[in-house]
CSV table of C-alpha atoms (C1' of nucleotides) in Angstrom, one decimal:
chain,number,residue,atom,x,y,z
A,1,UNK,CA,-1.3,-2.0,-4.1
A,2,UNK,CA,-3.2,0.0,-2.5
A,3,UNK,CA,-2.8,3.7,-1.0
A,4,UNK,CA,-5.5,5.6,1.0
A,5,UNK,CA,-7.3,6.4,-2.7
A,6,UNK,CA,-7.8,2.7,-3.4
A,7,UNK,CA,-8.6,1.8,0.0
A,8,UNK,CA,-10.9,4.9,0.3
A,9,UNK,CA,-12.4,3.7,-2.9
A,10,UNK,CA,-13.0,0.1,-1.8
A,11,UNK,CA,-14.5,1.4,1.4
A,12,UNK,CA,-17.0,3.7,-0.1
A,13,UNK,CA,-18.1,1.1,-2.6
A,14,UNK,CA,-18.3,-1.7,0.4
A,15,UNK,CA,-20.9,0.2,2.9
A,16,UNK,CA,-23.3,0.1,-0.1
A,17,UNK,CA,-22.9,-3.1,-0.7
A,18,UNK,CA,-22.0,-5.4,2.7
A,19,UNK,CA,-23.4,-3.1,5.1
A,20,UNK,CA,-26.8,-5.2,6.7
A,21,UNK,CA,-25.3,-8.4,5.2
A,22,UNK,CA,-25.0,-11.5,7.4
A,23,UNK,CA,-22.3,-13.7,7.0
A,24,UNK,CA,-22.8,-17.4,6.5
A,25,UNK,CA,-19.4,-19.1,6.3
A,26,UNK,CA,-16.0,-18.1,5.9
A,27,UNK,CA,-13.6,-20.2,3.9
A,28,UNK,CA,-9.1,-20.4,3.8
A,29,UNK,CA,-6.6,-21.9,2.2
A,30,UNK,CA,-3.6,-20.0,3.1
A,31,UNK,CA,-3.7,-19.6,7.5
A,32,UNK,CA,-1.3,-16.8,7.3
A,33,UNK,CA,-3.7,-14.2,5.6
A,34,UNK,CA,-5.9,-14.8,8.4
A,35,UNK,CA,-4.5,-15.7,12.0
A,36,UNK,CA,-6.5,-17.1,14.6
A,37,UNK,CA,-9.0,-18.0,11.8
A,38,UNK,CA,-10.0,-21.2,12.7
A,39,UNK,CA,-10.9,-20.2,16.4
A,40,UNK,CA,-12.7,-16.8,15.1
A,41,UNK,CA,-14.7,-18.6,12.7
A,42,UNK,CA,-17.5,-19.6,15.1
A,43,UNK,CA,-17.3,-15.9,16.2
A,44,UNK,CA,-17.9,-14.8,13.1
A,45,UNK,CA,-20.7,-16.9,11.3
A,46,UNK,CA,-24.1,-15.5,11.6
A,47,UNK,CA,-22.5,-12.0,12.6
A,48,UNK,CA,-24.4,-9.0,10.8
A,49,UNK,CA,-21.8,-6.1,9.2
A,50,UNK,CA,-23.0,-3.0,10.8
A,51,UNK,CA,-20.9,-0.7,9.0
A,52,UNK,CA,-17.3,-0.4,6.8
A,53,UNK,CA,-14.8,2.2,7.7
A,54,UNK,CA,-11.0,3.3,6.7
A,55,UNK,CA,-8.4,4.3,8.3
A,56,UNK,CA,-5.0,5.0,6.4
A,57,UNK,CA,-4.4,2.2,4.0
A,58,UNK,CA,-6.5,-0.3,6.8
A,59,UNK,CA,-9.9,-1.1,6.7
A,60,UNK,CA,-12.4,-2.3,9.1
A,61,UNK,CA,-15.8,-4.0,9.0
A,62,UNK,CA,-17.8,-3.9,11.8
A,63,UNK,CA,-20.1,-6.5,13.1
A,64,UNK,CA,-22.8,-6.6,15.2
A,65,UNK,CA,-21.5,-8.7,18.0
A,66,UNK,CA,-18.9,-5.7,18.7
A,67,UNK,CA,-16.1,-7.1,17.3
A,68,UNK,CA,-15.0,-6.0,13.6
A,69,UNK,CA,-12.8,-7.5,10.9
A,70,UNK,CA,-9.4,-5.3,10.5
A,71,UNK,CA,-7.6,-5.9,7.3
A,72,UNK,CA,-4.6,-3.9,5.8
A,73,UNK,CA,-4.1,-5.3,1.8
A,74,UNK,CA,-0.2,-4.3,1.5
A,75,UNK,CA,0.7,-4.6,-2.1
A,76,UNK,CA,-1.1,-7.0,-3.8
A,77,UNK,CA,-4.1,-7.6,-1.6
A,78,UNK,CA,-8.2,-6.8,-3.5
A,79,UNK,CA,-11.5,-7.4,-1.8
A,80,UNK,CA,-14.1,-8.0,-4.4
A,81,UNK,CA,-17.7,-8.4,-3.8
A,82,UNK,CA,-19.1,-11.1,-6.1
A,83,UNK,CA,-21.4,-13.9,-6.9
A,84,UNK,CA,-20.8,-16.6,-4.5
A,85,UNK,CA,-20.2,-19.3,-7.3
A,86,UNK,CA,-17.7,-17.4,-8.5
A,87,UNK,CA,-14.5,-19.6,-9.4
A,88,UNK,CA,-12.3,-19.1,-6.7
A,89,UNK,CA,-8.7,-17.6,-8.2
A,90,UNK,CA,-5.8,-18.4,-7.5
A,91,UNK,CA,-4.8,-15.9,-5.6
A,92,UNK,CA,-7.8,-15.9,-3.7
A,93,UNK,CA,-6.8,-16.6,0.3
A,94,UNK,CA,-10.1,-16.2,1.7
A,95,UNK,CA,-14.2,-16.0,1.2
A,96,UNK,CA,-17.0,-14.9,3.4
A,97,UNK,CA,-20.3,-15.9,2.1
A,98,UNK,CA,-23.0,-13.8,2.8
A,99,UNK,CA,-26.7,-13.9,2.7
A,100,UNK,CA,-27.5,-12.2,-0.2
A,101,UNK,CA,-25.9,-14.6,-2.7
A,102,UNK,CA,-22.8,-13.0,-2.8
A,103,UNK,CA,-19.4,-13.6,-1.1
A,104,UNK,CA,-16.5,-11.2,-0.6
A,105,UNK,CA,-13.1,-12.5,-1.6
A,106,UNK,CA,-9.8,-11.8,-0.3
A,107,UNK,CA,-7.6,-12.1,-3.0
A,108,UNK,CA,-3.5,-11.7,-2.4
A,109,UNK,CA,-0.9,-12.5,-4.8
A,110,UNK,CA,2.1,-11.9,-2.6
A,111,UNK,CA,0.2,-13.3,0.4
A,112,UNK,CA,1.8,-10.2,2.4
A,113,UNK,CA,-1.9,-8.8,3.2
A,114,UNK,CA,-3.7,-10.0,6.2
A,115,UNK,CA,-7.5,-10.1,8.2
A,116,UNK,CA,-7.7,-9.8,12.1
A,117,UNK,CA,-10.8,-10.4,14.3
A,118,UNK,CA,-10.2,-7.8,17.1
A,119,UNK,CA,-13.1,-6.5,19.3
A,120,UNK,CA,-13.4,-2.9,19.0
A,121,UNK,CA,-12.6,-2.0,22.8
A,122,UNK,CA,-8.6,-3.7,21.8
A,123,UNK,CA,-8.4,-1.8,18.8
A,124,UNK,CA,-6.8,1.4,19.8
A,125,UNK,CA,-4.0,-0.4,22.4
A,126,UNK,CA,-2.4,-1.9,18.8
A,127,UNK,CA,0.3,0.4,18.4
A,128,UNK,CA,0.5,0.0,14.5
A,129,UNK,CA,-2.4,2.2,15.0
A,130,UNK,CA,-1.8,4.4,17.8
A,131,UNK,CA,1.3,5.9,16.3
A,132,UNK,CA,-0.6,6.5,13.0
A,133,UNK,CA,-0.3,9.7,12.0
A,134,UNK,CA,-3.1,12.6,11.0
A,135,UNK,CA,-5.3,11.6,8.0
A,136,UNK,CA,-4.4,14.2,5.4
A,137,UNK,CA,-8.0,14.8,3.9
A,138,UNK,CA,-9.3,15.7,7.2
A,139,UNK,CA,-9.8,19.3,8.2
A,140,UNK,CA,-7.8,19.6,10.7
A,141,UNK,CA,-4.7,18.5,8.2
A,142,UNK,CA,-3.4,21.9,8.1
A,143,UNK,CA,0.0,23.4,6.5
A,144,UNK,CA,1.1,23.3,10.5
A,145,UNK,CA,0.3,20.3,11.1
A,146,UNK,CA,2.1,18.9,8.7
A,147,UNK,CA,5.0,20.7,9.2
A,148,UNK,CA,4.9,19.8,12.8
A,149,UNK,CA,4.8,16.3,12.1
A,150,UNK,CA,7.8,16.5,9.6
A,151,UNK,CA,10.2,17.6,12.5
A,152,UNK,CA,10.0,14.4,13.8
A,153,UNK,CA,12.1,13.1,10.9
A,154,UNK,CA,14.2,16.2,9.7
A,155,UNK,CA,17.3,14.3,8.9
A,156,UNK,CA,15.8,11.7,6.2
A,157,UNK,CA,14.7,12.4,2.9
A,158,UNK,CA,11.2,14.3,2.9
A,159,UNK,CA,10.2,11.0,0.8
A,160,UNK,CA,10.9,8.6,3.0
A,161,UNK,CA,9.5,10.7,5.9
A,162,UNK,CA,6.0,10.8,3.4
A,163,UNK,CA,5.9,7.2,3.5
A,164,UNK,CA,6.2,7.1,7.2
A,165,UNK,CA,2.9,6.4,8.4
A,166,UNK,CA,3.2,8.2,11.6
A,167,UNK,CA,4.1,11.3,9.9
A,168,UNK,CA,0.9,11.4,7.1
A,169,UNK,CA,-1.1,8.3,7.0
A,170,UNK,CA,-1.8,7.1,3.7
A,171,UNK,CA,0.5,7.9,1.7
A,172,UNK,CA,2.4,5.3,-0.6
A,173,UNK,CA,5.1,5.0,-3.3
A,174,UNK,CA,2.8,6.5,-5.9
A,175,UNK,CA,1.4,9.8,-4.3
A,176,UNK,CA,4.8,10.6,-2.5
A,177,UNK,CA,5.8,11.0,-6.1
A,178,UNK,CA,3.0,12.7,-7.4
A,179,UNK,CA,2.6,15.4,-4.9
A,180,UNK,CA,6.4,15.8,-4.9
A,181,UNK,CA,6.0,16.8,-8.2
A,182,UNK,CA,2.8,19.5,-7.6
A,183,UNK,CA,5.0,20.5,-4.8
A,184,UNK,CA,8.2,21.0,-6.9
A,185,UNK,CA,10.3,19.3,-4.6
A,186,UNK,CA,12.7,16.8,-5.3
A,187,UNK,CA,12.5,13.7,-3.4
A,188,UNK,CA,15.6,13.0,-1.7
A,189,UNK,CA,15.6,16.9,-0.4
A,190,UNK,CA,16.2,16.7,3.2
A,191,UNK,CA,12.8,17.3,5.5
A,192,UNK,CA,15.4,20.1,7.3
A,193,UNK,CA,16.5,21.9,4.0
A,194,UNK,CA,12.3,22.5,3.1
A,195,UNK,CA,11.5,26.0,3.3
A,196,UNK,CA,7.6,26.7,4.8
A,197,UNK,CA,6.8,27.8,1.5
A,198,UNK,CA,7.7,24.4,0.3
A,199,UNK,CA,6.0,22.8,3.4
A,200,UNK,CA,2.9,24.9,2.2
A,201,UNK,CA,2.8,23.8,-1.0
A,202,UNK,CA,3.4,20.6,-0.3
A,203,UNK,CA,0.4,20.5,2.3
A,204,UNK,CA,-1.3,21.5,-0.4
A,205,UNK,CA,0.0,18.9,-3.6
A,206,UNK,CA,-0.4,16.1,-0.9
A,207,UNK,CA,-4.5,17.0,-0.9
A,208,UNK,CA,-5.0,17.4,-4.5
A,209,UNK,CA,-3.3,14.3,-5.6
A,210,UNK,CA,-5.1,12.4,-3.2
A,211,UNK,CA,-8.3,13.9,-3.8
A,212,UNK,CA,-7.8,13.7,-7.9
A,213,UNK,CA,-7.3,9.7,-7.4
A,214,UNK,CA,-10.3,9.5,-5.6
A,215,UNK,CA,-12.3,10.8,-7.8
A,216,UNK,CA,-10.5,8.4,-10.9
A,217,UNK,CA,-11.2,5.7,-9.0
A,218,UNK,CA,-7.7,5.3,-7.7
A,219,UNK,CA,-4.5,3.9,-9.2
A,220,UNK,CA,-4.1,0.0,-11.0
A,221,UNK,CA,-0.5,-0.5,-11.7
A,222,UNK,CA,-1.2,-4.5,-11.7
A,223,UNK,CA,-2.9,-6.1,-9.2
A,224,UNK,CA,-5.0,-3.1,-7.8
A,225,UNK,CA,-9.0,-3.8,-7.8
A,226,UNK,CA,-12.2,-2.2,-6.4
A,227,UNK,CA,-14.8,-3.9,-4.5
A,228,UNK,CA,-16.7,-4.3,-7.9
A,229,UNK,CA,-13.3,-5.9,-9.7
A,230,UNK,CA,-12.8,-3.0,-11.4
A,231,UNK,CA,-9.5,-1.0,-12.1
A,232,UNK,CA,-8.5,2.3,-11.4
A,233,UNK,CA,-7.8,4.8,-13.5
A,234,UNK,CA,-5.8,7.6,-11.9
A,235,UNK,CA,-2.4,6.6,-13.9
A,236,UNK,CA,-3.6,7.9,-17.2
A,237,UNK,CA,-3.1,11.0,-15.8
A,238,UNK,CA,-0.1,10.5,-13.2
A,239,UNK,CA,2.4,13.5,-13.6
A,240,UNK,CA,5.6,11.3,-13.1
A,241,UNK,CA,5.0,7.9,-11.6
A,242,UNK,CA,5.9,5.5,-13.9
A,243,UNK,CA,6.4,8.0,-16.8
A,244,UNK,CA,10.2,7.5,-16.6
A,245,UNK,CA,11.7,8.2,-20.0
A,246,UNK,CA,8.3,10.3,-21.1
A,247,UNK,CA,7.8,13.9,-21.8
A,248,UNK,CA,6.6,15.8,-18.6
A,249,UNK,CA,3.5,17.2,-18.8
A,250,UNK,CA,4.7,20.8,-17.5
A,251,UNK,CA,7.6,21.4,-19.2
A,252,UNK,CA,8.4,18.5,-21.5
A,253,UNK,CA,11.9,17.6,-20.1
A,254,UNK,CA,12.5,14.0,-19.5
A,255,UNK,CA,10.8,12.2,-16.4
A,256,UNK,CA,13.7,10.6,-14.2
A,257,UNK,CA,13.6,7.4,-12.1
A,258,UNK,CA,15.9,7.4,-9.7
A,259,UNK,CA,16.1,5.3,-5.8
A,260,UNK,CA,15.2,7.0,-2.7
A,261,UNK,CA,14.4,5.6,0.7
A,262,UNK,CA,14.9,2.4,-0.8
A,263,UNK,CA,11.7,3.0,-3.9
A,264,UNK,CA,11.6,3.5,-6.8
A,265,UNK,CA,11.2,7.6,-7.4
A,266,UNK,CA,9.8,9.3,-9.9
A,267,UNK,CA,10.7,13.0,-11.0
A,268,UNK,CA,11.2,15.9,-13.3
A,269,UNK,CA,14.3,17.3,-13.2
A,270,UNK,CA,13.6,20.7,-14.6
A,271,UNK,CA,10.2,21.0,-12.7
A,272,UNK,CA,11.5,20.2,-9.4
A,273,UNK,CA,14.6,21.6,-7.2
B,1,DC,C1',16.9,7.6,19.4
B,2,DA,C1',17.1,8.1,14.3
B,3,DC,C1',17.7,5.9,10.4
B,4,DT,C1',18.6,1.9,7.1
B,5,DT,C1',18.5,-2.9,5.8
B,6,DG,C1',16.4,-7.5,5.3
B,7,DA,C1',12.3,-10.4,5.4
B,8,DC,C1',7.8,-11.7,4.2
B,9,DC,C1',5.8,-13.8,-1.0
B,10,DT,C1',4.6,-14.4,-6.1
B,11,DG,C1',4.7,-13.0,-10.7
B,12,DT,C1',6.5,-10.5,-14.6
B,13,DC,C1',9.8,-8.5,-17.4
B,14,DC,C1',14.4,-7.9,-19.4
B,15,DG,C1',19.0,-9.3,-20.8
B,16,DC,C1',22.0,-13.0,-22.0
C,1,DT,C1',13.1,-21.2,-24.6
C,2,DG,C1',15.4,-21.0,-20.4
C,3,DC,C1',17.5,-18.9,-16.4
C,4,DG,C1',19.0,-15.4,-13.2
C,5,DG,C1',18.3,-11.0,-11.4
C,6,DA,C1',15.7,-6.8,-10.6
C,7,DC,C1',11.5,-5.1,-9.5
C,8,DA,C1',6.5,-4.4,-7.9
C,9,DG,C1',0.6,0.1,-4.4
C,10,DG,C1',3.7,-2.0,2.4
C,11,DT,C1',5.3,-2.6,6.9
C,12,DC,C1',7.9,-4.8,10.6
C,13,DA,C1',11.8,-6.6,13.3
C,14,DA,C1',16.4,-6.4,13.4
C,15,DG,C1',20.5,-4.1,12.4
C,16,DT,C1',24.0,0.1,12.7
DNA sequence: CACTTGACCTGTCCGC
DNA sequence: TGCGGACAGGTCAAGT
């Protein structure tokens, strides 16, 4: 599902709601979404949350004992802060009860998403987040930066260099799309063959897309919800994901879907060379 | 090293 | 209705 909108949205919603909560029991019924579980549940009960951050498309919940919770959804994965006696779904993999009444569910159709207990001082030696790349709402994302960080990978396709997360961190299927469009730059272009103008301007699509899903609430092709259960709503406006066969909303031309980098790819042929 | 291909899973949709 | 295949917000390990 989820892309740094989503997560960022989940986060945001989550230190309002979690932050000063202690939790009370912790619940499985499918051991992969949660390794080491069984020994890190004494570790965990009683712990307070102390505060919720993200980082790219991961998040982590911090708890008072110095250790924090760090969770990456993948496609399919929600956490949804709800009524304790909520009915389990099926999907749900895990529950942390708190002491408010409330519990937090890990719900994850494809069962690809996962939780780790890590304390905080092991948390940077993991490489899958040392080699992240810059977060691109950040100030210092700059139009150098990101060209910088696109050398690494000049002979791939600038969309699959996009979804490498230690070139931008964040960034997913449907906002490689939709800032590819902004930028007017066909996805399968080669990182080499961008000009700095296009490098600019893609610096610049890459903010605003992200920055306009934010503020819809985020994307919901399927499975995609907020920590309240709610959807997104950023596709009711998307420029070309998932618009295949549909009138741009430039130009009018058809809206192609093609495969690049392995994804499914999204485009206007007219608005973008 | 740079880059591409399977694997991890379940559910849905489309064509026959 | 049923069945097979393609496809879906992601990321690794293993290939070439």
């Amino acid at each position: 599902m989820p892309e740094l909108p989503e997560i960022e949205t989940i986060v945001l919603a989550l230190k309002d709601l979690i932050v000063g909560r202690r939790i009370q029991e912790v619940t499985w019924d499918w051991p992969k979404s949660f390794p080491g579980l069984e020994p890190a549940r004494q570790a965990l009960l009683g712990q307070v949350i102390t505060g919720v951050e993200r980082r790219a498309k991961m998040i982590f919940i911090h708890l008072s004992s110095g250790d924090l919770l760090h969770i990456h959804l993948k496609m399919t994965g929600q956490l949804v802060y709800q009524p304790a006696t909520r009915e389990p779904l099926k999907s749900t993999r895990v529950i942390f009860q708190l002491d408010d009444g409330m519990a937090l569910f890990f719900n994850d159709t494809r069962k690809f998403g996962w939780i780790n207990l890590i304390n905080k001082e092991d948390l940077n030696q993991l490489t899958s987040i040392r080699r992240l790349g810059p977060e691109p709402l950040k100030v210092g994302f700059t139009a150098k930066i990101l060209e910088k960080q696109l050398s690494r990978r000049p002979n791939t396709s600038i969309k699959a260099a996009l979804l490498d997360q230690s070139v931008v961190a964040g960034l997913g299927n449907i906002y490689c799309d939709e800032a590819l469009f902004l930028a007017g730059i066909l996805p399968d272009r080669h990182v080499n063959s961008l000009s700095q103008a296009e490098v600019k301007s893609l610096h610049r699509s890459i903010r605003r897309v992200l920055k306009d899903s934010i503020s819809l609430g985020g994307s919901t092709r399927r499975d995609y919800r907020n920590a309240k259960g709610e959807i997104g709503h950023y596709l009711d406006h998307a420029w070309v994901y998932n618009r295949q066969g549909q009138a741009c909303r430039k130009c009018g031309q058809t809206i192609q879907k093609i495969r690049v980098a392995q994804r499914g790819t999204h485009f206007c042929p007219h608005c973008q060379v």
